[in-house]
Short mmCIF file of C-alpha atoms in Angstrom, two decimals:
data_model
loop_
_atom_site.label_atom_id
_atom_site.label_comp_id
_atom_site.label_asym_id
_atom_site.label_seq_id
_atom_site.Cartn_x
_atom_site.Cartn_y
_atom_site.Cartn_z
CA UNK Y 6 9.69 7.44 12.02
CA UNK Y 7 6.24 8.32 13.40
CA UNK Y 8 4.59 7.36 10.12
CA UNK Y 9 6.44 4.04 9.97
CA UNK Y 10 5.45 3.24 13.56
CA UNK Y 11 1.84 4.08 12.72
CA UNK Y 12 1.99 1.72 9.74
CA UNK Y 13 3.41 -1.11 11.85
CA UNK Y 14 0.74 -0.48 14.48
CA UNK Y 15 -1.94 -0.80 11.83
CA UNK Y 16 -0.59 -4.15 10.74
CA UNK Y 17 -0.78 -5.45 14.32
CA UNK Y 18 -4.56 -5.22 14.05
CA UNK Y 19 -6.48 -8.26 12.90
CA UNK Y 20 -8.46 -6.36 10.26
CA UNK Y 21 -8.29 -3.05 8.43
CA UNK Y 22 -11.40 -1.91 10.28
CA UNK Y 23 -9.78 -2.61 13.63
CA UNK Y 24 -6.69 -0.76 12.48
CA UNK Y 25 -8.67 2.30 11.43
CA UNK Y 26 -10.41 2.36 14.81
CA UNK Y 27 -7.06 2.00 16.58
CA UNK Y 28 -5.59 4.86 14.53
CA UNK Y 29 -8.26 7.15 15.92
CA UNK Y 30 -7.29 6.25 19.47
CA UNK Y 31 -5.75 9.02 21.53
CA UNK Y 32 -4.02 6.57 23.86
CA UNK Y 33 -0.46 7.61 24.59
CA UNK Y 34 2.66 5.48 24.26
CA UNK Y 35 2.70 1.85 23.31
CA UNK Y 36 4.75 2.22 20.12
CA UNK Y 37 4.54 -0.74 17.80
CA UNK Y 38 2.41 -2.97 19.99
CA UNK Y 39 -0.11 -0.47 21.33
CA UNK Y 40 -0.64 1.65 18.27
CA UNK Y 41 0.96 4.76 19.75
CA UNK Y 42 -0.95 8.01 19.68
CA UNK Y 43 -2.43 7.14 16.29
CA UNK Y 44 -2.61 9.04 13.04
CA UNK Y 45 -5.49 11.14 14.34
CA UNK Y 46 -3.27 12.52 17.07
CA UNK Y 47 -0.37 12.90 14.64
CA UNK Y 48 -2.49 15.05 12.36
CA UNK Y 49 -3.64 17.03 15.37
CA UNK Y 50 -0.04 17.76 16.32
CA UNK Y 51 0.73 18.79 12.75
CA UNK Y 52 -2.23 21.19 12.87
CA UNK Y 53 -0.81 22.76 16.03
CA UNK Y 54 2.56 23.27 14.36
CA UNK Y 55 0.94 24.83 11.29
CA UNK Y 56 -1.03 27.24 13.48
CA UNK Y 57 2.11 28.31 15.36
CA UNK Y 58 3.14 31.93 15.05
CA UNK Y 59 6.66 30.68 14.27
CA UNK Y 60 6.91 29.95 10.54
CA UNK Y 61 9.70 27.43 11.15
CA UNK Y 62 7.28 25.35 13.25
CA UNK Y 63 4.73 25.40 10.44
CA UNK Y 64 7.41 24.22 7.99
CA UNK Y 65 8.23 21.29 10.29
CA UNK Y 66 4.53 20.40 10.51
CA UNK Y 67 4.10 20.34 6.73
CA UNK Y 68 7.30 18.29 6.38
CA UNK Y 69 5.95 15.67 8.83
CA UNK Y 70 2.73 15.57 6.85
CA UNK Y 71 4.57 15.02 3.56
CA UNK Y 72 6.72 12.26 5.08
CA UNK Y 73 3.57 10.52 6.32
CA UNK Y 74 1.89 10.65 2.89
CA UNK Y 75 5.05 9.31 1.25
CA UNK Y 76 5.33 6.48 3.79
CA UNK Y 77 1.80 5.27 3.12
CA UNK Y 78 1.37 6.21 -0.53
CA UNK Y 79 4.62 5.40 -2.31
CA UNK Y 80 4.95 2.11 -4.20
CA UNK Y 81 8.03 -0.01 -3.78
CA UNK Y 82 9.82 -2.94 -5.36
CA UNK Y 83 10.44 -5.78 -2.95
CA UNK Y 84 10.47 -4.80 0.71
CA UNK Y 85 8.97 -1.43 1.62
CA UNK Y 86 9.78 0.74 4.60
CA UNK Y 87 10.23 -1.37 7.70
CA UNK Y 88 10.89 -4.50 5.66
CA UNK Y 89 7.19 -5.06 4.95
CA UNK Y 90 5.87 -7.29 2.19
CA UNK Y 91 3.87 -5.54 -0.53
CA UNK Y 92 0.60 -7.03 0.70
CA UNK Y 93 1.19 -5.52 4.15
CA UNK Y 94 2.11 -2.14 2.71
CA UNK Y 95 -0.95 -2.27 0.42
CA UNK Y 96 -3.23 -2.90 3.40
CA UNK Y 97 -1.79 0.08 5.26
CA UNK Y 98 -2.06 2.20 2.11
CA UNK Y 99 -5.71 1.28 1.56
CA UNK Y 100 -6.72 2.17 5.12
CA UNK Y 101 -4.78 5.44 5.04
CA UNK Y 102 -6.30 6.42 1.68
CA UNK Y 103 -9.79 5.60 2.89
CA UNK Y 104 -9.70 7.16 6.36
CA UNK Y 105 -6.84 9.62 6.62
CA UNK Y 106 -5.86 11.05 3.24
CA UNK Y 107 -8.71 13.58 3.17
CA UNK Y 108 -8.11 14.81 6.77
CA UNK Y 109 -4.42 15.13 5.87
CA UNK Y 110 -5.35 17.20 2.82
CA UNK Y 111 -7.50 19.52 4.93
CA UNK Y 112 -4.57 19.88 7.35
CA UNK Y 113 -2.29 20.99 4.50
CA UNK Y 114 -5.04 23.25 3.19
CA UNK Y 115 -5.01 25.11 6.49
CA UNK Y 116 -1.33 25.83 5.85
CA UNK Y 117 -2.20 27.24 2.42
CA UNK Y 118 -4.93 29.39 3.96
CA UNK Y 119 -2.40 30.63 6.54
CA UNK Y 120 -0.10 31.66 3.69
CA UNK Y 121 -2.97 33.41 1.95
CA UNK Y 122 -3.69 35.39 5.13
CA UNK Y 123 -0.12 36.77 4.94
CA UNK Y 124 -0.61 38.37 1.52
CA UNK Y 125 0.30 42.05 1.54
CA UNK Y 126 -1.85 44.67 -0.22
CA UNK Y 127 -0.97 45.41 -3.86
CA UNK Y 128 0.74 48.65 -4.90
CA UNK Y 129 -1.40 51.77 -4.96
CA UNK Y 130 -3.17 52.18 -8.25
CA UNK Y 131 -3.54 48.47 -9.02
CA UNK Y 132 -6.83 47.95 -10.92
CA UNK Y 133 -9.55 46.57 -8.66
CA UNK Y 134 -10.10 43.57 -10.94
CA UNK Y 135 -6.53 42.35 -10.54
CA UNK Y 136 -5.92 43.43 -6.94
CA UNK Y 137 -5.98 39.87 -5.60
CA UNK Y 138 -3.26 38.92 -8.09
CA UNK Y 139 -1.12 41.93 -7.22
CA UNK Y 140 -0.36 41.00 -3.63
CA UNK Y 141 3.02 39.87 -2.32
CA UNK Y 142 4.55 37.64 0.34
CA UNK Y 143 7.60 38.15 2.58
CA UNK Y 144 10.60 36.06 1.54
CA UNK Y 145 10.50 34.34 4.96
CA UNK Y 146 7.39 32.47 3.70
CA UNK Y 147 9.13 30.94 0.67
CA UNK Y 148 9.99 27.57 2.24
CA UNK Y 149 6.52 27.17 3.73
CA UNK Y 150 4.92 27.96 0.37
CA UNK Y 151 7.20 25.44 -1.34
CA UNK Y 152 6.50 22.64 1.16
CA UNK Y 153 2.79 23.32 1.32
CA UNK Y 154 2.30 23.28 -2.46
CA UNK Y 155 4.44 20.14 -2.69
CA UNK Y 156 2.40 18.09 -0.21
CA UNK Y 157 -0.95 19.26 -1.62
CA UNK Y 158 0.12 18.25 -5.13
CA UNK Y 159 1.45 14.96 -3.77
CA UNK Y 160 -1.88 14.05 -2.21
CA UNK Y 161 -3.76 14.97 -5.37
CA UNK Y 162 -1.54 12.52 -7.28
CA UNK Y 163 -2.77 9.61 -5.13
CA UNK Y 164 -3.79 6.66 -7.30
CA UNK Y 165 -7.46 6.27 -6.40
CA UNK Y 166 -8.14 3.67 -9.10
CA UNK Y 167 -6.28 0.72 -7.58
CA UNK Y 168 -8.67 -2.11 -6.84
CA UNK Y 169 -8.66 -5.02 -4.37
CA UNK Y 170 -6.12 -6.86 -6.55
CA UNK Y 171 -3.54 -4.28 -5.49
CA UNK Y 172 -3.51 -5.85 -2.02
CA UNK Y 173 -2.07 -9.09 -3.37
CA UNK Y 174 1.65 -9.81 -3.45
CA UNK Y 175 3.21 -8.52 -6.67
CA UNK Y 176 6.40 -9.51 -8.42
CA UNK Y 177 9.31 -7.08 -8.55
CA UNK Y 178 8.88 -4.60 -11.37
CA UNK Y 179 5.11 -5.05 -11.55
CA UNK Y 180 3.11 -1.83 -11.67
CA UNK Y 181 1.74 -0.90 -8.28
CA UNK Y 182 -0.50 1.97 -7.16
CA UNK Y 183 1.38 4.94 -5.81
CA UNK Y 184 1.59 8.72 -6.06
CA UNK Y 185 1.72 8.94 -9.83
CA UNK Y 186 -1.76 9.89 -11.01
CA UNK Y 187 -1.80 12.66 -13.62
CA UNK Y 188 -5.56 13.23 -13.34
CA UNK Y 189 -7.35 13.87 -10.05
CA UNK Y 190 -10.24 11.44 -10.07
CA UNK Y 191 -11.38 10.10 -6.72
CA UNK Y 192 -14.41 7.83 -7.05
CA UNK Y 193 -17.75 9.57 -6.64
CA UNK Y 194 -18.41 7.56 -3.48
CA UNK Y 195 -15.07 8.56 -1.90
CA UNK Y 196 -16.39 10.48 1.07
CA UNK Y 197 -16.12 14.26 0.85
CA UNK Y 198 -13.48 14.42 -1.91
CA UNK Y 199 -16.05 15.45 -4.56
CA UNK Y 200 -17.39 18.22 -2.30
CA UNK Y 201 -13.88 19.54 -1.71
CA UNK Y 202 -12.61 19.33 -5.28
CA UNK Y 203 -15.69 20.86 -6.88
CA UNK Y 204 -15.26 24.04 -4.83
CA UNK Y 205 -13.68 26.98 -6.63
CA UNK Y 206 -12.29 28.42 -3.36
CA UNK Y 207 -9.36 25.97 -3.31
CA UNK Y 208 -8.33 26.85 -6.85
CA UNK Y 209 -8.71 30.58 -6.20
CA UNK Y 210 -6.52 30.34 -3.09
CA UNK Y 211 -3.77 28.52 -5.01
CA UNK Y 212 -3.92 31.08 -7.83
CA UNK Y 213 -3.57 34.03 -5.46
CA UNK Y 214 -0.59 32.46 -3.66
CA UNK Y 215 1.05 31.63 -7.00
CA UNK Y 216 0.60 35.20 -8.22
CA UNK Y 217 2.26 36.46 -5.02
CA UNK Y 218 5.12 33.97 -5.39
CA UNK Y 219 5.59 35.10 -9.00
CA UNK Y 220 6.35 38.58 -7.65
CA UNK Y 221 8.70 37.24 -4.99
CA UNK Y 222 11.93 36.97 -6.93
CA UNK Y 223 14.61 34.26 -6.60
CA UNK Y 224 13.59 33.28 -3.05
CA UNK Y 225 10.38 31.80 -4.44
CA UNK Y 226 11.86 29.95 -7.43
CA UNK Y 227 11.23 26.47 -6.00
CA UNK Y 228 7.87 27.52 -4.60
CA UNK Y 229 6.73 28.73 -8.02
CA UNK Y 230 7.55 25.34 -9.53
CA UNK Y 231 5.59 23.46 -6.86
CA UNK Y 232 2.67 25.88 -7.16
CA UNK Y 233 2.58 25.40 -10.93
CA UNK Y 234 2.45 21.63 -10.39
CA UNK Y 235 -0.37 22.10 -7.89
CA UNK Y 236 -2.31 24.28 -10.33
CA UNK Y 237 -1.87 21.65 -13.05
CA UNK Y 238 -3.28 18.98 -10.74
CA UNK Y 239 -6.21 21.21 -9.78
CA UNK Y 240 -6.88 21.86 -13.46
CA UNK Y 241 -6.95 18.10 -14.08
CA UNK Y 242 -9.82 17.36 -11.68
CA UNK Y 243 -11.96 14.81 -13.50
CA UNK Y 244 -15.61 15.39 -14.31
CA UNK Y 245 -16.12 12.10 -12.45
CA UNK Y 246 -16.02 14.21 -9.29
CA UNK Y 247 -19.47 15.50 -10.27
CA UNK Y 248 -20.79 12.06 -11.05
CA UNK Y 249 -19.56 12.03 -14.66
CA UNK Y 250 -22.76 13.53 -16.03
CA UNK Y 251 -21.54 17.11 -16.44
CA UNK Y 252 -23.84 18.20 -13.67
CA UNK Y 253 -23.13 19.54 -10.22
CA UNK Y 254 -20.54 22.28 -9.99
CA UNK Y 255 -18.12 20.91 -12.57
CA UNK Y 256 -19.05 23.47 -15.30
CA UNK Y 257 -18.52 26.26 -12.76
CA UNK Y 258 -15.19 24.75 -11.75
CA UNK Y 259 -14.05 24.48 -15.38
CA UNK Y 260 -14.98 28.11 -15.97
CA UNK Y 261 -12.95 29.08 -12.89
CA UNK Y 262 -9.91 27.20 -14.24
CA UNK Y 263 -10.10 29.08 -17.56
CA UNK Y 264 -10.64 32.40 -15.80
CA UNK Y 265 -7.64 31.78 -13.53
CA UNK Y 266 -5.42 30.91 -16.50
CA UNK Y 267 -6.47 34.08 -18.32
CA UNK Y 268 -5.90 36.23 -15.22
CA UNK Y 269 -2.42 34.79 -14.63
CA UNK Y 270 -1.48 35.34 -18.26
CA UNK Y 271 -2.72 38.91 -18.22
CA UNK Y 272 -0.66 39.63 -15.10
CA UNK Y 273 2.53 38.04 -16.46
CA UNK Y 274 5.38 40.55 -17.03
CA UNK Y 275 5.89 39.41 -20.65
CA UNK Y 276 2.23 39.96 -21.41
CA UNK Y 277 2.28 43.40 -19.78
CA UNK Y 278 5.42 44.34 -21.72
CA UNK Y 279 3.86 43.23 -24.99
CA UNK Y 280 0.66 45.13 -24.20
CA UNK Y 281 2.67 48.24 -23.40
CA UNK Y 282 4.60 47.94 -26.67
CA UNK Y 283 1.38 47.56 -28.64
CA UNK Y 284 -0.06 50.66 -26.97
CA UNK Y 285 3.09 52.66 -27.81
CA UNK Y 286 2.91 51.54 -31.41
CA UNK Y 287 -0.70 52.61 -31.64
#
């Protein structure tokens, strides 16, 4: 509901620029006509929920964040949420993608970092090189892990390649930009996306949480699926992030992806069982 009201408030503005400015307003109340508290304040509230000591509050915060991304990012045939025409939805989508998608991603990333901070030490005797992949999480974190990985993967699937033509009215059934990208490729000029996605810290954090979820048993079954999808999206980050010339940190990032894949395989129970059998045979 909050996301839909924010979208309607945006469309009350005369231009997208006015709408973006209004979204940053911290004015209270007003609802549809006055713009409400704005998306900036909404993200601030979500951040407070994520930082709460109560895990259930953090889960609610991530759920609000995912609902907001879906409201602005999902394509639709005919009328969209709130009975909007496609052109109106496309305008709201463009402003959200330009001004609020990256802050929303950082908000979800704080939830992932919170989860990482809850990792328990690995069993005694775990080799130092694999210690970070031998940690575990309490089962009470399973839903938060699932929701957090889901919304991060959702934002990475944002279709960044839709051009100005996407703002025009489209016939039912016509392809429209949405949350369906299979390669993460924000344009090089897209703010701080390249700086974020070329960092290996994000990938390393997701790998460590996945390794912990893999040790978590049935409670983490859904979380493992969402984390695998997130890792696939992170592995698909386009070289365009580094300007498309192979420079920057893209080679380092690619090496980190390969290293993470090898580390996860080496820690997999089937691999360990096979290695143990080979050692016995020798």
